[in-house]
JSON list of C-alpha atoms in Angstrom, two decimals:
[
{"chain": "A", "resi": 1, "resn": "MET", "atom": "CA", "xyz": [22.13, -92.59, 153.61]},
{"chain": "A", "resi": 2, "resn": "SER", "atom": "CA", "xyz": [19.27, -93.38, 151.23]},
{"chain": "A", "resi": 3, "resn": "THR", "atom": "CA", "xyz": [15.65, -92.75, 152.08]},
{"chain": "A", "resi": 4, "resn": "ILE", "atom": "CA", "xyz": [13.50, -95.87, 152.60]},
{"chain": "A", "resi": 5, "resn": "THR", "atom": "CA", "xyz": [9.80, -95.59, 151.76]},
{"chain": "A", "resi": 6, "resn": "ILE", "atom": "CA", "xyz": [7.50, -98.39, 152.95]},
{"chain": "A", "resi": 7, "resn": "ASN", "atom": "CA", "xyz": [3.99, -99.06, 151.68]},
{"chain": "A", "resi": 8, "resn": "ARG", "atom": "CA", "xyz": [1.51, -101.75, 152.73]},
{"chain": "A", "resi": 9, "resn": "VAL", "atom": "CA", "xyz": [-0.70, -103.50, 150.20]},
{"chain": "A", "resi": 10, "resn": "GLY", "atom": "CA", "xyz": [-3.10, -106.37, 150.62]},
{"chain": "A", "resi": 11, "resn": "ASN", "atom": "CA", "xyz": [-6.60, -107.49, 151.42]},
{"chain": "A", "resi": 12, "resn": "ASP", "atom": "CA", "xyz": [-8.45, -108.86, 154.46]},
{"chain": "A", "resi": 13, "resn": "THR", "atom": "CA", "xyz": [-6.36, -112.04, 154.68]},
{"chain": "A", "resi": 14, "resn": "LYS", "atom": "CA", "xyz": [-2.93, -111.47, 153.10]},
{"chain": "A", "resi": 15, "resn": "GLY", "atom": "CA", "xyz": [-0.62, -108.57, 152.54]},
{"chain": "A", "resi": 16, "resn": "LEU", "atom": "CA", "xyz": [2.83, -107.27, 152.01]},
{"chain": "A", "resi": 17, "resn": "TYR", "atom": "CA", "xyz": [4.98, -104.36, 153.02]},
{"chain": "A", "resi": 18, "resn": "VAL", "atom": "CA", "xyz": [7.16, -103.05, 150.18]},
{"chain": "A", "resi": 19, "resn": "ALA", "atom": "CA", "xyz": [10.31, -101.03, 150.91]},
{"chain": "A", "resi": 20, "resn": "GLN", "atom": "CA", "xyz": [11.65, -98.83, 148.13]},
{"chain": "A", "resi": 21, "resn": "VAL", "atom": "CA", "xyz": [15.11, -97.33, 148.60]},
{"chain": "A", "resi": 22, "resn": "GLU", "atom": "CA", "xyz": [15.85, -94.06, 146.85]},
{"chain": "A", "resi": 23, "resn": "GLY", "atom": "CA", "xyz": [18.15, -94.68, 143.89]},
{"chain": "A", "resi": 24, "resn": "PHE", "atom": "CA", "xyz": [17.45, -98.43, 143.61]},
{"chain": "A", "resi": 25, "resn": "ASP", "atom": "CA", "xyz": [15.04, -100.30, 141.35]},
{"chain": "A", "resi": 26, "resn": "GLU", "atom": "CA", "xyz": [14.74, -103.45, 143.48]},
{"chain": "A", "resi": 27, "resn": "VAL", "atom": "CA", "xyz": [12.54, -103.54, 146.57]},
{"chain": "A", "resi": 28, "resn": "GLY", "atom": "CA", "xyz": [12.51, -105.32, 149.92]},
{"chain": "A", "resi": 29, "resn": "GLU", "atom": "CA", "xyz": [9.37, -107.13, 151.02]},
{"chain": "A", "resi": 30, "resn": "LEU", "atom": "CA", "xyz": [7.78, -108.47, 154.18]},
{"chain": "A", "resi": 31, "resn": "THR", "atom": "CA", "xyz": [4.74, -110.71, 153.75]},
{"chain": "A", "resi": 32, "resn": "PHE", "atom": "CA", "xyz": [2.02, -111.42, 156.27]},
{"chain": "A", "resi": 33, "resn": "SER", "atom": "CA", "xyz": [-1.27, -113.23, 156.74]},
{"chain": "A", "resi": 34, "resn": "ARG", "atom": "CA", "xyz": [-4.10, -111.95, 158.89]},
{"chain": "A", "resi": 35, "resn": "ALA", "atom": "CA", "xyz": [-5.30, -114.79, 161.15]},
{"chain": "A", "resi": 36, "resn": "SER", "atom": "CA", "xyz": [-7.93, -112.57, 162.80]},
{"chain": "A", "resi": 37, "resn": "PRO", "atom": "CA", "xyz": [-8.65, -108.86, 163.21]},
{"chain": "A", "resi": 38, "resn": "THR", "atom": "CA", "xyz": [-6.19, -108.80, 166.11]},
{"chain": "A", "resi": 39, "resn": "LEU", "atom": "CA", "xyz": [-3.55, -111.30, 164.94]},
{"chain": "A", "resi": 40, "resn": "VAL", "atom": "CA", "xyz": [-1.08, -111.01, 162.05]},
{"chain": "A", "resi": 41, "resn": "ILE", "atom": "CA", "xyz": [1.42, -113.70, 161.07]},
{"chain": "A", "resi": 42, "resn": "VAL", "atom": "CA", "xyz": [4.69, -112.36, 159.62]},
{"chain": "A", "resi": 43, "resn": "ASP", "atom": "CA", "xyz": [5.90, -115.19, 157.40]},
{"chain": "A", "resi": 44, "resn": "HIS", "atom": "CA", "xyz": [8.71, -113.85, 155.18]},
{"chain": "A", "resi": 45, "resn": "THR", "atom": "CA", "xyz": [11.14, -110.96, 154.82]},
{"chain": "A", "resi": 46, "resn": "GLY", "atom": "CA", "xyz": [13.09, -110.68, 151.61]},
{"chain": "A", "resi": 47, "resn": "VAL", "atom": "CA", "xyz": [15.77, -108.14, 150.73]},
{"chain": "A", "resi": 48, "resn": "PRO", "atom": "CA", "xyz": [17.69, -108.37, 147.44]},
{"chain": "A", "resi": 49, "resn": "ASP", "atom": "CA", "xyz": [21.49, -108.44, 147.56]},
{"chain": "A", "resi": 50, "resn": "SER", "atom": "CA", "xyz": [21.65, -104.91, 146.13]},
{"chain": "A", "resi": 51, "resn": "LEU", "atom": "CA", "xyz": [19.88, -103.56, 149.25]},
{"chain": "A", "resi": 52, "resn": "ARG", "atom": "CA", "xyz": [21.63, -105.61, 151.93]},
{"chain": "A", "resi": 53, "resn": "GLY", "atom": "CA", "xyz": [23.31, -103.60, 154.66]},
{"chain": "A", "resi": 54, "resn": "LYS", "atom": "CA", "xyz": [21.07, -100.59, 154.12]},
{"chain": "A", "resi": 55, "resn": "GLY", "atom": "CA", "xyz": [18.67, -101.29, 157.00]},
{"chain": "A", "resi": 56, "resn": "VAL", "atom": "CA", "xyz": [15.79, -102.33, 154.76]},
{"chain": "A", "resi": 57, "resn": "GLY", "atom": "CA", "xyz": [14.87, -105.48, 156.69]},
{"chain": "A", "resi": 58, "resn": "ALA", "atom": "CA", "xyz": [14.99, -103.66, 160.03]},
{"chain": "A", "resi": 59, "resn": "ALA", "atom": "CA", "xyz": [12.89, -100.81, 158.62]},
{"chain": "A", "resi": 60, "resn": "LEU", "atom": "CA", "xyz": [10.26, -103.29, 157.41]},
{"chain": "A", "resi": 61, "resn": "ALA", "atom": "CA", "xyz": [10.14, -104.99, 160.83]},
{"chain": "A", "resi": 62, "resn": "GLU", "atom": "CA", "xyz": [9.86, -101.64, 162.62]},
{"chain": "A", "resi": 63, "resn": "LYS", "atom": "CA", "xyz": [7.00, -100.59, 160.32]},
{"chain": "A", "resi": 64, "resn": "VAL", "atom": "CA", "xyz": [4.99, -103.74, 161.13]},
{"chain": "A", "resi": 65, "resn": "VAL", "atom": "CA", "xyz": [5.54, -103.15, 164.85]},
{"chain": "A", "resi": 66, "resn": "ALA", "atom": "CA", "xyz": [4.47, -99.50, 164.52]},
{"chain": "A", "resi": 67, "resn": "ASP", "atom": "CA", "xyz": [1.33, -100.54, 162.61]},
{"chain": "A", "resi": 68, "resn": "ALA", "atom": "CA", "xyz": [0.55, -103.21, 165.23]},
{"chain": "A", "resi": 69, "resn": "ARG", "atom": "CA", "xyz": [0.69, -100.59, 167.97]},
{"chain": "A", "resi": 70, "resn": "ALA", "atom": "CA", "xyz": [-1.36, -98.08, 166.00]},
{"chain": "A", "resi": 71, "resn": "GLU", "atom": "CA", "xyz": [-4.00, -100.57, 164.83]},
{"chain": "A", "resi": 72, "resn": "GLY", "atom": "CA", "xyz": [-4.19, -102.85, 167.88]},
{"chain": "A", "resi": 73, "resn": "PHE", "atom": "CA", "xyz": [-3.03, -106.19, 166.49]},
{"chain": "A", "resi": 74, "resn": "ARG", "atom": "CA", "xyz": [-0.42, -108.68, 167.72]},
{"chain": "A", "resi": 75, "resn": "ILE", "atom": "CA", "xyz": [2.27, -110.31, 165.60]},
{"chain": "A", "resi": 76, "resn": "VAL", "atom": "CA", "xyz": [3.16, -113.99, 165.36]},
{"chain": "A", "resi": 77, "resn": "PRO", "atom": "CA", "xyz": [6.75, -114.11, 164.01]},
{"chain": "A", "resi": 78, "resn": "LEU", "atom": "CA", "xyz": [7.14, -117.15, 161.76]},
{"chain": "A", "resi": 79, "resn": "CYS", "atom": "CA", "xyz": [9.78, -115.44, 159.62]},
{"chain": "A", "resi": 80, "resn": "PRO", "atom": "CA", "xyz": [13.30, -116.22, 160.96]},
{"chain": "A", "resi": 81, "resn": "PHE", "atom": "CA", "xyz": [14.51, -112.67, 160.27]},
{"chain": "A", "resi": 82, "resn": "PHE", "atom": "CA", "xyz": [11.57, -111.03, 162.03]},
{"chain": "A", "resi": 83, "resn": "LYS", "atom": "CA", "xyz": [11.88, -113.48, 164.93]},
{"chain": "A", "resi": 84, "resn": "ALA", "atom": "CA", "xyz": [15.57, -112.55, 165.32]},
{"chain": "A", "resi": 85, "resn": "GLN", "atom": "CA", "xyz": [14.71, -108.85, 165.23]},
{"chain": "A", "resi": 86, "resn": "ALA", "atom": "CA", "xyz": [12.04, -109.36, 167.91]},
{"chain": "A", "resi": 87, "resn": "GLN", "atom": "CA", "xyz": [14.59, -111.10, 170.14]},
{"chain": "A", "resi": 88, "resn": "ARG", "atom": "CA", "xyz": [16.87, -108.06, 169.80]},
{"chain": "A", "resi": 89, "resn": "HIS", "atom": "CA", "xyz": [14.01, -105.72, 170.74]},
{"chain": "A", "resi": 90, "resn": "PRO", "atom": "CA", "xyz": [12.47, -106.65, 174.10]},
{"chain": "A", "resi": 91, "resn": "ASP", "atom": "CA", "xyz": [10.50, -103.39, 173.83]},
{"chain": "A", "resi": 92, "resn": "TRP", "atom": "CA", "xyz": [8.38, -105.11, 171.12]},
{"chain": "A", "resi": 93, "resn": "THR", "atom": "CA", "xyz": [6.86, -107.64, 173.56]},
{"chain": "A", "resi": 94, "resn": "ASP", "atom": "CA", "xyz": [3.70, -105.53, 173.77]},
{"chain": "A", "resi": 95, "resn": "VAL", "atom": "CA", "xyz": [2.84, -106.56, 170.17]},
{"chain": "A", "resi": 96, "resn": "VAL", "atom": "CA", "xyz": [4.96, -109.66, 169.42]},
{"chain": "A", "resi": 97, "resn": "GLN", "atom": "CA", "xyz": [3.79, -113.06, 170.69]}
]
């Protein structure tokens, strides 16, 4: 199994999580907008075909949830993938609206 490294980049209003998989050049991404200091809107998750089936999308979603818990913000899931992940994880209701 390849190692997935996730980094967050952005500014006060918009940002993106980038997932790099060891041994692959392409990256997976999850984009978000910050509606307020305590509310983040996840609007898109994209994983290239070369990384599908490697858990990249799930790892990105889990990272946003972990950051929400650590930093005290809630998530509005507009992204269909993230919304589906949230439905599979009732334990995320503490941070997902």
